[in-house]
PDB file of C-alpha atoms in Angstrom:
ATOM      1  CA  UNK E   1       0.000   0.000   0.000  1.00  0.00           C
ATOM      2  CA  UNK E   2       1.411   3.414  -0.998  1.00  0.00           C
ATOM      3  CA  UNK E   3       1.513   5.675   2.088  1.00  0.00           C
ATOM      4  CA  UNK E   4       0.792   9.399   1.784  1.00  0.00           C
ATOM      5  CA  UNK E   5       3.467  11.759   3.156  1.00  0.00           C
ATOM      6  CA  UNK E   6       2.963  12.261   6.885  1.00  0.00           C
ATOM      7  CA  UNK E   7       5.081  13.983   9.549  1.00  0.00           C
ATOM      8  CA  UNK E   8       5.083  10.869  11.734  1.00  0.00           C
ATOM      9  CA  UNK E   9       6.889   8.595   9.271  1.00  0.00           C
ATOM     10  CA  UNK E  10       9.294  11.218   7.879  1.00  0.00           C
ATOM     11  CA  UNK E  11      12.822   9.828   7.652  1.00  0.00           C
ATOM     12  CA  UNK E  12      11.889   6.119   7.657  1.00  0.00           C
ATOM     13  CA  UNK E  13      13.682   3.868   5.156  1.00  0.00           C
ATOM     14  CA  UNK E  14      11.774   2.116   2.321  1.00  0.00           C
ATOM     15  CA  UNK E  15      11.834  -1.122   4.308  1.00  0.00           C
ATOM     16  CA  UNK E  16      10.543   0.598   7.464  1.00  0.00           C
ATOM     17  CA  UNK E  17       7.763   2.282   5.438  1.00  0.00           C
ATOM     18  CA  UNK E  18       6.773  -1.161   4.118  1.00  0.00           C
ATOM     19  CA  UNK E  19       6.522  -2.455   7.683  1.00  0.00           C
ATOM     20  CA  UNK E  20       4.411   0.541   8.703  1.00  0.00           C
ATOM     21  CA  UNK E  21       2.208   0.096   5.661  1.00  0.00           C
ATOM     22  CA  UNK E  22       1.848  -3.600   6.514  1.00  0.00           C
ATOM     23  CA  UNK E  23       0.032  -2.803   9.748  1.00  0.00           C
ATOM     24  CA  UNK E  24      -2.203  -0.065   8.221  1.00  0.00           C
ATOM     25  CA  UNK E  25      -5.769  -0.646   7.114  1.00  0.00           C
ATOM     26  CA  UNK E  26      -8.244   1.548   5.272  1.00  0.00           C
ATOM     27  CA  UNK E  27     -11.284   2.869   7.136  1.00  0.00           C
ATOM     28  CA  UNK E  28     -14.238   4.691   5.535  1.00  0.00           C
ATOM     29  CA  UNK E  29     -16.023   7.256   7.683  1.00  0.00           C
ATOM     30  CA  UNK E  30     -19.262   9.037   6.726  1.00  0.00           C
ATOM     31  CA  UNK E  31     -19.723  12.801   6.719  1.00  0.00           C
ATOM     32  CA  UNK E  32     -20.707  13.996  10.199  1.00  0.00           C
ATOM     33  CA  UNK E  33     -19.516  10.855  12.010  1.00  0.00           C
ATOM     34  CA  UNK E  34     -16.996  10.955  14.874  1.00  0.00           C
ATOM     35  CA  UNK E  35     -13.595   9.363  14.398  1.00  0.00           C
ATOM     36  CA  UNK E  36     -13.179   9.569  18.174  1.00  0.00           C
ATOM     37  CA  UNK E  37     -14.260  11.728  21.076  1.00  0.00           C
ATOM     38  CA  UNK E  38     -12.286  13.502  23.803  1.00  0.00           C
ATOM     39  CA  UNK E  39     -11.495  11.049  26.594  1.00  0.00           C
ATOM     40  CA  UNK E  40     -11.977   7.886  24.486  1.00  0.00           C
ATOM     41  CA  UNK E  41      -9.326   5.161  24.826  1.00  0.00           C
ATOM     42  CA  UNK E  42      -6.781   5.953  22.079  1.00  0.00           C
ATOM     43  CA  UNK E  43      -6.274   2.650  20.265  1.00  0.00           C
ATOM     44  CA  UNK E  44      -5.506   3.902  16.746  1.00  0.00           C
ATOM     45  CA  UNK E  45      -3.342   6.460  14.929  1.00  0.00           C
ATOM     46  CA  UNK E  46      -4.864   7.858  11.721  1.00  0.00           C
ATOM     47  CA  UNK E  47      -3.611   9.232   8.438  1.00  0.00           C
ATOM     48  CA  UNK E  48      -5.951  11.179   6.167  1.00  0.00           C
ATOM     49  CA  UNK E  49      -6.167   9.665   2.684  1.00  0.00           C
ATOM     50  CA  UNK E  50      -9.216  11.545   1.348  1.00  0.00           C
ATOM     51  CA  UNK E  51     -11.717  13.888   2.947  1.00  0.00           C
ATOM     52  CA  UNK E  52     -11.734  16.480   5.720  1.00  0.00           C
ATOM     53  CA  UNK E  53     -11.514  16.025   9.492  1.00  0.00           C
ATOM     54  CA  UNK E  54     -12.223  18.720  12.078  1.00  0.00           C
ATOM     55  CA  UNK E  55     -11.043  18.758  15.699  1.00  0.00           C
ATOM     56  CA  UNK E  56     -12.711  20.317  18.682  1.00  0.00           C
ATOM     57  CA  UNK E  57     -12.756  20.393  22.457  1.00  0.00           C
ATOM     58  CA  UNK E  58     -15.758  20.849  24.742  1.00  0.00           C
ATOM     59  CA  UNK E  59     -16.271  23.562  27.360  1.00  0.00           C
ATOM     60  CA  UNK E  60     -18.848  22.956  30.106  1.00  0.00           C
ATOM     61  CA  UNK E  61     -19.793  19.709  28.372  1.00  0.00           C
ATOM     62  CA  UNK E  62     -21.839  21.356  25.624  1.00  0.00           C
ATOM     63  CA  UNK E  63     -19.957  24.198  23.905  1.00  0.00           C
ATOM     64  CA  UNK E  64     -17.653  23.066  21.085  1.00  0.00           C
ATOM     65  CA  UNK E  65     -14.450  25.056  20.572  1.00  0.00           C
ATOM     66  CA  UNK E  66     -12.832  24.394  17.165  1.00  0.00           C
ATOM     67  CA  UNK E  67      -9.168  23.410  17.496  1.00  0.00           C
ATOM     68  CA  UNK E  68      -8.046  22.473  13.991  1.00  0.00           C
ATOM     69  CA  UNK E  69      -9.185  21.207  10.576  1.00  0.00           C
ATOM     70  CA  UNK E  70      -7.221  18.836   8.302  1.00  0.00           C
ATOM     71  CA  UNK E  71      -7.753  18.618   4.543  1.00  0.00           C
ATOM     72  CA  UNK E  72      -4.280  17.669   3.301  1.00  0.00           C
ATOM     73  CA  UNK E  73      -3.871  13.977   2.348  1.00  0.00           C
ATOM     74  CA  UNK E  74      -1.148  12.536   4.579  1.00  0.00           C
ATOM     75  CA  UNK E  75      -2.145  14.578   7.604  1.00  0.00           C
ATOM     76  CA  UNK E  76      -1.703  12.490  10.694  1.00  0.00           C
ATOM     77  CA  UNK E  77      -3.806  12.561  13.864  1.00  0.00           C
ATOM     78  CA  UNK E  78      -4.808  10.547  16.913  1.00  0.00           C
ATOM     79  CA  UNK E  79      -1.186  10.409  18.052  1.00  0.00           C
ATOM     80  CA  UNK E  80      -2.322  10.238  21.694  1.00  0.00           C
ATOM     81  CA  UNK E  81      -2.462   6.512  20.890  1.00  0.00           C
ATOM     82  CA  UNK E  82       1.346   6.580  21.038  1.00  0.00           C
ATOM     83  CA  UNK E  83       1.591   8.177  24.473  1.00  0.00           C
ATOM     84  CA  UNK E  84       0.582   7.055  27.947  1.00  0.00           C
ATOM     85  CA  UNK E  85      -2.185   7.364  29.300  1.00  0.00           C
ATOM     86  CA  UNK E  86      -3.495   6.563  25.757  1.00  0.00           C
ATOM     87  CA  UNK E  87      -6.579   8.790  25.787  1.00  0.00           C
ATOM     88  CA  UNK E  88      -7.630  11.105  22.938  1.00  0.00           C
ATOM     89  CA  UNK E  89      -7.316  14.650  24.266  1.00  0.00           C
ATOM     90  CA  UNK E  90      -9.636  16.283  21.688  1.00  0.00           C
ATOM     91  CA  UNK E  91     -12.510  15.073  19.463  1.00  0.00           C
ATOM     92  CA  UNK E  92     -12.296  14.381  15.707  1.00  0.00           C
ATOM     93  CA  UNK E  93     -15.242  14.400  13.292  1.00  0.00           C
ATOM     94  CA  UNK E  94     -15.419  13.960   9.511  1.00  0.00           C
ATOM     95  CA  UNK E  95     -16.722  17.061   7.707  1.00  0.00           C
ATOM     96  CA  UNK E  96     -17.009  15.054   4.465  1.00  0.00           C
ATOM     97  CA  UNK E  97     -17.083  11.354   3.621  1.00  0.00           C
ATOM     98  CA  UNK E  98     -13.475  10.422   4.356  1.00  0.00           C
ATOM     99  CA  UNK E  99     -10.994   7.614   3.850  1.00  0.00           C
ATOM    100  CA  UNK E 100      -8.468   7.091   6.628  1.00  0.00           C
ATOM    101  CA  UNK E 101      -5.508   4.788   7.133  1.00  0.00           C
ATOM    102  CA  UNK E 102      -5.630   3.409  10.667  1.00  0.00           C
ATOM    103  CA  UNK E 103      -2.772   1.793  12.558  1.00  0.00           C
ATOM    104  CA  UNK E 104      -3.421  -0.186  15.683  1.00  0.00           C
ATOM    105  CA  UNK E 105      -1.437   1.077  18.689  1.00  0.00           C
ATOM    106  CA  UNK E 106      -0.377  -2.356  19.949  1.00  0.00           C
ATOM    107  CA  UNK E 107       0.856  -3.411  16.491  1.00  0.00           C
ATOM    108  CA  UNK E 108       2.897  -0.228  16.131  1.00  0.00           C
ATOM    109  CA  UNK E 109       4.346  -0.706  19.614  1.00  0.00           C
ATOM    110  CA  UNK E 110       5.550  -4.198  18.683  1.00  0.00           C
ATOM    111  CA  UNK E 111       7.112  -2.763  15.515  1.00  0.00           C
ATOM    112  CA  UNK E 112       8.873   0.021  17.471  1.00  0.00           C
ATOM    113  CA  UNK E 113      10.242  -2.427  20.012  1.00  0.00           C
ATOM    114  CA  UNK E 114      11.488  -4.821  17.339  1.00  0.00           C
ATOM    115  CA  UNK E 115      13.047  -1.984  15.338  1.00  0.00           C
ATOM    116  CA  UNK E 116      14.068   0.685  17.857  1.00  0.00           C
ATOM    117  CA  UNK E 117      15.526   2.868  15.097  1.00  0.00           C
ATOM    118  CA  UNK E 118      12.000   3.099  13.638  1.00  0.00           C
ATOM    119  CA  UNK E 119      10.710   3.826  17.154  1.00  0.00           C
ATOM    120  CA  UNK E 120      13.331   6.536  17.662  1.00  0.00           C
ATOM    121  CA  UNK E 121      12.461   8.267  14.368  1.00  0.00           C
ATOM    122  CA  UNK E 122       8.689   8.132  14.964  1.00  0.00           C
ATOM    123  CA  UNK E 123       8.983   9.428  18.538  1.00  0.00           C
ATOM    124  CA  UNK E 124      11.371  12.198  17.450  1.00  0.00           C
ATOM    125  CA  UNK E 125       8.856  13.272  14.768  1.00  0.00           C
ATOM    126  CA  UNK E 126       6.048  13.133  17.307  1.00  0.00           C
ATOM    127  CA  UNK E 127       8.011  15.279  19.823  1.00  0.00           C
ATOM    128  CA  UNK E 128       8.602  17.902  17.126  1.00  0.00           C
ATOM    129  CA  UNK E 129       4.902  17.951  16.310  1.00  0.00           C
ATOM    130  CA  UNK E 130       3.853  18.231  19.967  1.00  0.00           C
ATOM    131  CA  UNK E 131       6.302  21.051  20.692  1.00  0.00           C
ATOM    132  CA  UNK E 132       4.920  22.918  17.666  1.00  0.00           C
ATOM    133  CA  UNK E 133       1.374  22.521  19.040  1.00  0.00           C
ATOM    134  CA  UNK E 134       2.488  23.564  22.515  1.00  0.00           C
ATOM    135  CA  UNK E 135       4.039  26.748  21.124  1.00  0.00           C
ATOM    136  CA  UNK E 136       0.875  27.603  19.165  1.00  0.00           C
ATOM    137  CA  UNK E 137      -1.297  27.032  22.229  1.00  0.00           C
ATOM    138  CA  UNK E 138       1.003  29.183  24.384  1.00  0.00           C
ATOM    139  CA  UNK E 139       0.815  31.917  21.742  1.00  0.00           C
ATOM    140  CA  UNK E 140      -2.995  31.854  21.930  1.00  0.00           C
ATOM    141  CA  UNK E 141      -2.825  32.011  25.716  1.00  0.00           C
ATOM    142  CA  UNK E 142      -0.529  35.047  25.485  1.00  0.00           C
ATOM    143  CA  UNK E 143      -3.074  36.739  23.223  1.00  0.00           C
ATOM    144  CA  UNK E 144      -5.805  36.210  25.831  1.00  0.00           C
ATOM    145  CA  UNK E 145      -3.473  37.563  28.491  1.00  0.00           C
ATOM    146  CA  UNK E 146      -2.696  40.653  26.414  1.00  0.00           C
ATOM    147  CA  UNK E 147      -6.400  41.324  25.843  1.00  0.00           C
ATOM    148  CA  UNK E 148      -7.027  40.945  29.561  1.00  0.00           C
ATOM    149  CA  UNK E 149      -4.253  43.452  30.308  1.00  0.00           C
ATOM    150  CA  UNK E 150      -5.689  45.921  27.781  1.00  0.00           C
ATOM    151  CA  UNK E 151      -9.129  45.500  29.311  1.00  0.00           C
ATOM    152  CA  UNK E 152      -7.810  46.071  32.862  1.00  0.00           C
ATOM    153  CA  UNK E 153      -5.850  49.139  31.790  1.00  0.00           C
ATOM    154  CA  UNK E 154      -8.773  50.732  29.907  1.00  0.00           C
TER     155      UNK E 154
ATOM    156  CA  UNK X   1      28.306  10.272  38.547  1.00  0.00           C
ATOM    157  CA  UNK X   2      25.027   9.320  40.254  1.00  0.00           C
ATOM    158  CA  UNK X   3      22.098  10.752  38.257  1.00  0.00           C
ATOM    159  CA  UNK X   4      18.990  12.070  40.021  1.00  0.00           C
ATOM    160  CA  UNK X   5      15.648  10.571  38.897  1.00  0.00           C
ATOM    161  CA  UNK X   6      14.349  12.439  35.862  1.00  0.00           C
ATOM    162  CA  UNK X   7      11.402  11.803  33.514  1.00  0.00           C
ATOM    163  CA  UNK X   8      13.670  11.927  30.452  1.00  0.00           C
ATOM    164  CA  UNK X   9      15.861   8.946  31.388  1.00  0.00           C
ATOM    165  CA  UNK X  10      13.097   6.806  32.925  1.00  0.00           C
ATOM    166  CA  UNK X  11      13.352   3.217  31.691  1.00  0.00           C
ATOM    167  CA  UNK X  12      17.029   3.312  30.629  1.00  0.00           C
ATOM    168  CA  UNK X  13      19.213   0.330  31.607  1.00  0.00           C
ATOM    169  CA  UNK X  14      22.151   0.719  34.035  1.00  0.00           C
ATOM    170  CA  UNK X  15      24.563   0.719  31.110  1.00  0.00           C
ATOM    171  CA  UNK X  16      22.537   3.352  29.237  1.00  0.00           C
ATOM    172  CA  UNK X  17      22.386   5.519  32.369  1.00  0.00           C
ATOM    173  CA  UNK X  18      26.186   5.267  32.599  1.00  0.00           C
ATOM    174  CA  UNK X  19      26.492   6.478  29.014  1.00  0.00           C
ATOM    175  CA  UNK X  20      24.131   9.394  29.718  1.00  0.00           C
ATOM    176  CA  UNK X  21      26.026  10.241  32.882  1.00  0.00           C
ATOM    177  CA  UNK X  22      29.286  10.115  30.905  1.00  0.00           C
ATOM    178  CA  UNK X  23      28.248  13.085  28.765  1.00  0.00           C
ATOM    179  CA  UNK X  24      26.833  15.137  31.698  1.00  0.00           C
ATOM    180  CA  UNK X  25      28.762  17.898  33.433  1.00  0.00           C
ATOM    181  CA  UNK X  26      28.007  19.971  36.524  1.00  0.00           C
ATOM    182  CA  UNK X  27      27.195  23.659  36.122  1.00  0.00           C
ATOM    183  CA  UNK X  28      26.876  26.164  38.986  1.00  0.00           C
ATOM    184  CA  UNK X  29      24.490  29.074  38.437  1.00  0.00           C
ATOM    185  CA  UNK X  30      24.123  32.047  40.782  1.00  0.00           C
ATOM    186  CA  UNK X  31      20.819  33.249  42.239  1.00  0.00           C
ATOM    187  CA  UNK X  32      19.118  35.625  39.797  1.00  0.00           C
ATOM    188  CA  UNK X  33      21.121  34.523  36.746  1.00  0.00           C
ATOM    189  CA  UNK X  34      19.491  33.240  33.549  1.00  0.00           C
ATOM    190  CA  UNK X  35      20.038  29.644  32.498  1.00  0.00           C
ATOM    191  CA  UNK X  36      18.706  30.620  29.060  1.00  0.00           C
ATOM    192  CA  UNK X  37      16.280  33.060  27.513  1.00  0.00           C
ATOM    193  CA  UNK X  38      13.328  32.584  25.167  1.00  0.00           C
ATOM    194  CA  UNK X  39      14.564  32.340  21.575  1.00  0.00           C
ATOM    195  CA  UNK X  40      18.180  31.393  22.476  1.00  0.00           C
ATOM    196  CA  UNK X  41      19.779  28.537  20.512  1.00  0.00           C
ATOM    197  CA  UNK X  42      19.023  25.405  22.581  1.00  0.00           C
ATOM    198  CA  UNK X  43      22.357  23.635  22.925  1.00  0.00           C
ATOM    199  CA  UNK X  44      21.925  21.951  26.318  1.00  0.00           C
ATOM    200  CA  UNK X  45      19.415  19.869  28.278  1.00  0.00           C
ATOM    201  CA  UNK X  46      19.470  20.413  32.055  1.00  0.00           C
ATOM    202  CA  UNK X  47      18.718  18.386  35.145  1.00  0.00           C
ATOM    203  CA  UNK X  48      18.251  20.126  38.496  1.00  0.00           C
ATOM    204  CA  UNK X  49      20.635  18.799  41.151  1.00  0.00           C
ATOM    205  CA  UNK X  50      20.204  21.501  43.827  1.00  0.00           C
ATOM    206  CA  UNK X  51      18.401  24.839  43.880  1.00  0.00           C
ATOM    207  CA  UNK X  52      15.294  26.348  42.310  1.00  0.00           C
ATOM    208  CA  UNK X  53      14.621  27.364  38.701  1.00  0.00           C
ATOM    209  CA  UNK X  54      11.679  29.463  37.505  1.00  0.00           C
ATOM    210  CA  UNK X  55      10.324  29.648  33.959  1.00  0.00           C
ATOM    211  CA  UNK X  56       8.602  32.544  32.280  1.00  0.00           C
ATOM    212  CA  UNK X  57       7.530  33.933  28.935  1.00  0.00           C
ATOM    213  CA  UNK X  58       7.415  37.570  27.854  1.00  0.00           C
ATOM    214  CA  UNK X  59       4.399  39.518  26.612  1.00  0.00           C
ATOM    215  CA  UNK X  60       5.010  42.713  24.614  1.00  0.00           C
ATOM    216  CA  UNK X  61       8.733  42.324  25.284  1.00  0.00           C
ATOM    217  CA  UNK X  62       8.593  43.563  28.884  1.00  0.00           C
ATOM    218  CA  UNK X  63       5.882  41.804  30.914  1.00  0.00           C
ATOM    219  CA  UNK X  64       6.965  38.474  32.416  1.00  0.00           C
ATOM    220  CA  UNK X  65       4.308  35.767  32.718  1.00  0.00           C
ATOM    221  CA  UNK X  66       5.332  32.959  35.101  1.00  0.00           C
ATOM    222  CA  UNK X  67       5.021  29.528  33.492  1.00  0.00           C
ATOM    223  CA  UNK X  68       6.469  27.086  36.027  1.00  0.00           C
ATOM    224  CA  UNK X  69       8.889  26.665  38.934  1.00  0.00           C
ATOM    225  CA  UNK X  70      11.070  23.596  39.611  1.00  0.00           C
ATOM    226  CA  UNK X  71      12.453  22.709  43.052  1.00  0.00           C
ATOM    227  CA  UNK X  72      12.583  18.918  42.911  1.00  0.00           C
ATOM    228  CA  UNK X  73      16.093  17.474  42.354  1.00  0.00           C
ATOM    229  CA  UNK X  74      15.992  15.463  39.130  1.00  0.00           C
ATOM    230  CA  UNK X  75      13.605  17.854  37.388  1.00  0.00           C
ATOM    231  CA  UNK X  76      14.544  18.105  33.755  1.00  0.00           C
ATOM    232  CA  UNK X  77      14.262  21.152  31.490  1.00  0.00           C
ATOM    233  CA  UNK X  78      15.593  22.728  28.310  1.00  0.00           C
ATOM    234  CA  UNK X  79      14.307  19.780  26.292  1.00  0.00           C
ATOM    235  CA  UNK X  80      13.843  22.067  23.259  1.00  0.00           C
ATOM    236  CA  UNK X  81      17.495  21.151  22.703  1.00  0.00           C
ATOM    237  CA  UNK X  82      16.239  17.728  21.593  1.00  0.00           C
ATOM    238  CA  UNK X  83      13.773  19.037  19.014  1.00  0.00           C
ATOM    239  CA  UNK X  84      14.168  20.962  15.767  1.00  0.00           C
ATOM    240  CA  UNK X  85      14.378  24.018  15.397  1.00  0.00           C
ATOM    241  CA  UNK X  86      16.461  23.812  18.635  1.00  0.00           C
ATOM    242  CA  UNK X  87      15.354  27.097  20.219  1.00  0.00           C
ATOM    243  CA  UNK X  88      14.327  27.518  23.859  1.00  0.00           C
ATOM    244  CA  UNK X  89      10.614  28.414  23.829  1.00  0.00           C
ATOM    245  CA  UNK X  90      10.540  29.976  27.339  1.00  0.00           C
ATOM    246  CA  UNK X  91      13.123  31.559  29.671  1.00  0.00           C
ATOM    247  CA  UNK X  92      14.701  29.918  32.736  1.00  0.00           C
ATOM    248  CA  UNK X  93      16.232  31.767  35.705  1.00  0.00           C
ATOM    249  CA  UNK X  94      17.700  30.519  38.997  1.00  0.00           C
ATOM    250  CA  UNK X  95      15.753  31.707  42.051  1.00  0.00           C
ATOM    251  CA  UNK X  96      18.547  30.422  44.331  1.00  0.00           C
ATOM    252  CA  UNK X  97      22.187  29.455  43.790  1.00  0.00           C
ATOM    253  CA  UNK X  98      21.728  26.215  41.851  1.00  0.00           C
ATOM    254  CA  UNK X  99      23.676  23.205  40.667  1.00  0.00           C
ATOM    255  CA  UNK X 100      22.622  21.763  37.321  1.00  0.00           C
ATOM    256  CA  UNK X 101      23.693  18.770  35.267  1.00  0.00           C
ATOM    257  CA  UNK X 102      24.052  19.840  31.639  1.00  0.00           C
ATOM    258  CA  UNK X 103      24.131  17.556  28.614  1.00  0.00           C
ATOM    259  CA  UNK X 104      25.301  18.850  25.274  1.00  0.00           C
ATOM    260  CA  UNK X 105      22.730  18.351  22.498  1.00  0.00           C
ATOM    261  CA  UNK X 106      25.220  17.115  19.885  1.00  0.00           C
ATOM    262  CA  UNK X 107      26.734  14.569  22.287  1.00  0.00           C
ATOM    263  CA  UNK X 108      23.306  13.225  23.182  1.00  0.00           C
ATOM    264  CA  UNK X 109      22.354  13.028  19.507  1.00  0.00           C
ATOM    265  CA  UNK X 110      25.409  10.888  18.785  1.00  0.00           C
ATOM    266  CA  UNK X 111      24.491   8.646  21.731  1.00  0.00           C
ATOM    267  CA  UNK X 112      20.878   8.282  20.474  1.00  0.00           C
ATOM    268  CA  UNK X 113      22.005   7.429  16.983  1.00  0.00           C
ATOM    269  CA  UNK X 114      24.543   4.859  18.193  1.00  0.00           C
ATOM    270  CA  UNK X 115      22.010   3.310  20.582  1.00  0.00           C
ATOM    271  CA  UNK X 116      18.592   3.818  18.994  1.00  0.00           C
ATOM    272  CA  UNK X 117      16.893   1.952  21.844  1.00  0.00           C
ATOM    273  CA  UNK X 118      18.139   4.692  24.176  1.00  0.00           C
ATOM    274  CA  UNK X 119      16.928   7.259  21.616  1.00  0.00           C
ATOM    275  CA  UNK X 120      13.509   5.588  21.412  1.00  0.00           C
ATOM    276  CA  UNK X 121      13.081   5.579  25.217  1.00  0.00           C
ATOM    277  CA  UNK X 122      14.188   9.213  25.639  1.00  0.00           C
ATOM    278  CA  UNK X 123      11.960  10.456  22.800  1.00  0.00           C
ATOM    279  CA  UNK X 124       8.996   8.455  24.126  1.00  0.00           C
ATOM    280  CA  UNK X 125       9.505  10.027  27.574  1.00  0.00           C
ATOM    281  CA  UNK X 126       9.793  13.451  25.991  1.00  0.00           C
ATOM    282  CA  UNK X 127       6.573  12.988  23.981  1.00  0.00           C
ATOM    283  CA  UNK X 128       4.712  12.011  27.159  1.00  0.00           C
ATOM    284  CA  UNK X 129       6.023  15.123  28.897  1.00  0.00           C
ATOM    285  CA  UNK X 130       5.108  17.429  25.997  1.00  0.00           C
ATOM    286  CA  UNK X 131       1.587  16.015  25.692  1.00  0.00           C
ATOM    287  CA  UNK X 132       1.118  16.589  29.426  1.00  0.00           C
ATOM    288  CA  UNK X 133       2.199  20.227  29.011  1.00  0.00           C
ATOM    289  CA  UNK X 134      -0.022  20.652  25.963  1.00  0.00           C
ATOM    290  CA  UNK X 135      -3.039  19.390  27.913  1.00  0.00           C
ATOM    291  CA  UNK X 136      -2.324  21.757  30.812  1.00  0.00           C
ATOM    292  CA  UNK X 137      -1.950  24.707  28.446  1.00  0.00           C
ATOM    293  CA  UNK X 138      -5.204  23.804  26.656  1.00  0.00           C
ATOM    294  CA  UNK X 139      -6.936  23.595  30.040  1.00  0.00           C
ATOM    295  CA  UNK X 140      -5.762  27.120  30.873  1.00  0.00           C
ATOM    296  CA  UNK X 141      -6.973  28.335  27.490  1.00  0.00           C
ATOM    297  CA  UNK X 142     -10.381  26.786  28.153  1.00  0.00           C
ATOM    298  CA  UNK X 143     -10.545  28.629  31.456  1.00  0.00           C
ATOM    299  CA  UNK X 144      -9.918  31.950  29.672  1.00  0.00           C
ATOM    300  CA  UNK X 145     -12.591  31.040  27.142  1.00  0.00           C
ATOM    301  CA  UNK X 146     -15.094  30.219  29.893  1.00  0.00           C
ATOM    302  CA  UNK X 147     -14.403  33.522  31.643  1.00  0.00           C
ATOM    303  CA  UNK X 148     -14.867  35.334  28.351  1.00  0.00           C
ATOM    304  CA  UNK X 149     -18.207  33.586  27.829  1.00  0.00           C
ATOM    305  CA  UNK X 150     -19.358  34.488  31.348  1.00  0.00           C
ATOM    306  CA  UNK X 151     -18.305  38.081  30.762  1.00  0.00           C
ATOM    307  CA  UNK X 152     -20.202  38.270  27.446  1.00  0.00           C
ATOM    308  CA  UNK X 153     -23.322  36.727  28.974  1.00  0.00           C
ATOM    309  CA  UNK X 154     -23.323  39.059  31.987  1.00  0.00           C
TER     310      UNK X 154
END
């Protein structure tokens, strides 16, 4: 199976990509359906093949705050499945009929333990991605703080 | 050199800990002095041996927002040195005279490439740590959002 480009598998060798591909399977999800919800056990990592997926978090249990939207084939999500405590931290829903490539967490863990170079590369890519997200979130928080300051000074 | 317990090296074997220890060196930093500042090239990862280190980010170039404070020996920081683009994303300053263990980024990279199992474990630990931080930061952002909603509804 030909894998789309994805940050998580960047830098893997042809052979390692074949192994990753070998544990992937295609999943069809209908427009409007959840891929997963915040707090669900994170058992799968996903790669977008076709379609659009939006991400959101809930405030007070009923107000949805949009977090992100992915349209680019090869976009990767659900990476909480790679990190203890293995719970999705936001919700994902398909905005259009979508085709995803899903990889089972336990299968990928076996692969990473058998080939620790593959594990090292994937975890390095994941760390980069998480730090990027952390920086963006901190930037947003700063913006709120600045607005609060302006408000208090006015 | 006996290493203090630190999230980054959790799960390494005795031999791997020896290798990590072999590239560590002690650094003394005076009360009030910076360990690094936001935006500096991240060339070293630090472990707190003795003392207290506080972390902050700047808003509008002159207002310091506190981010965190570390007092526990073994606390690890400066992990941006492990992730491209290798820039510290917040500032760190010693609140008391402190003793740190510093590891040079390039030396650790060589070690992780030579022993990819060690690299896999360290990067897995780092991912866990970053996801934890990301969740905390998102929680804070939610709190701001909730306050904003309350304010708009009042």
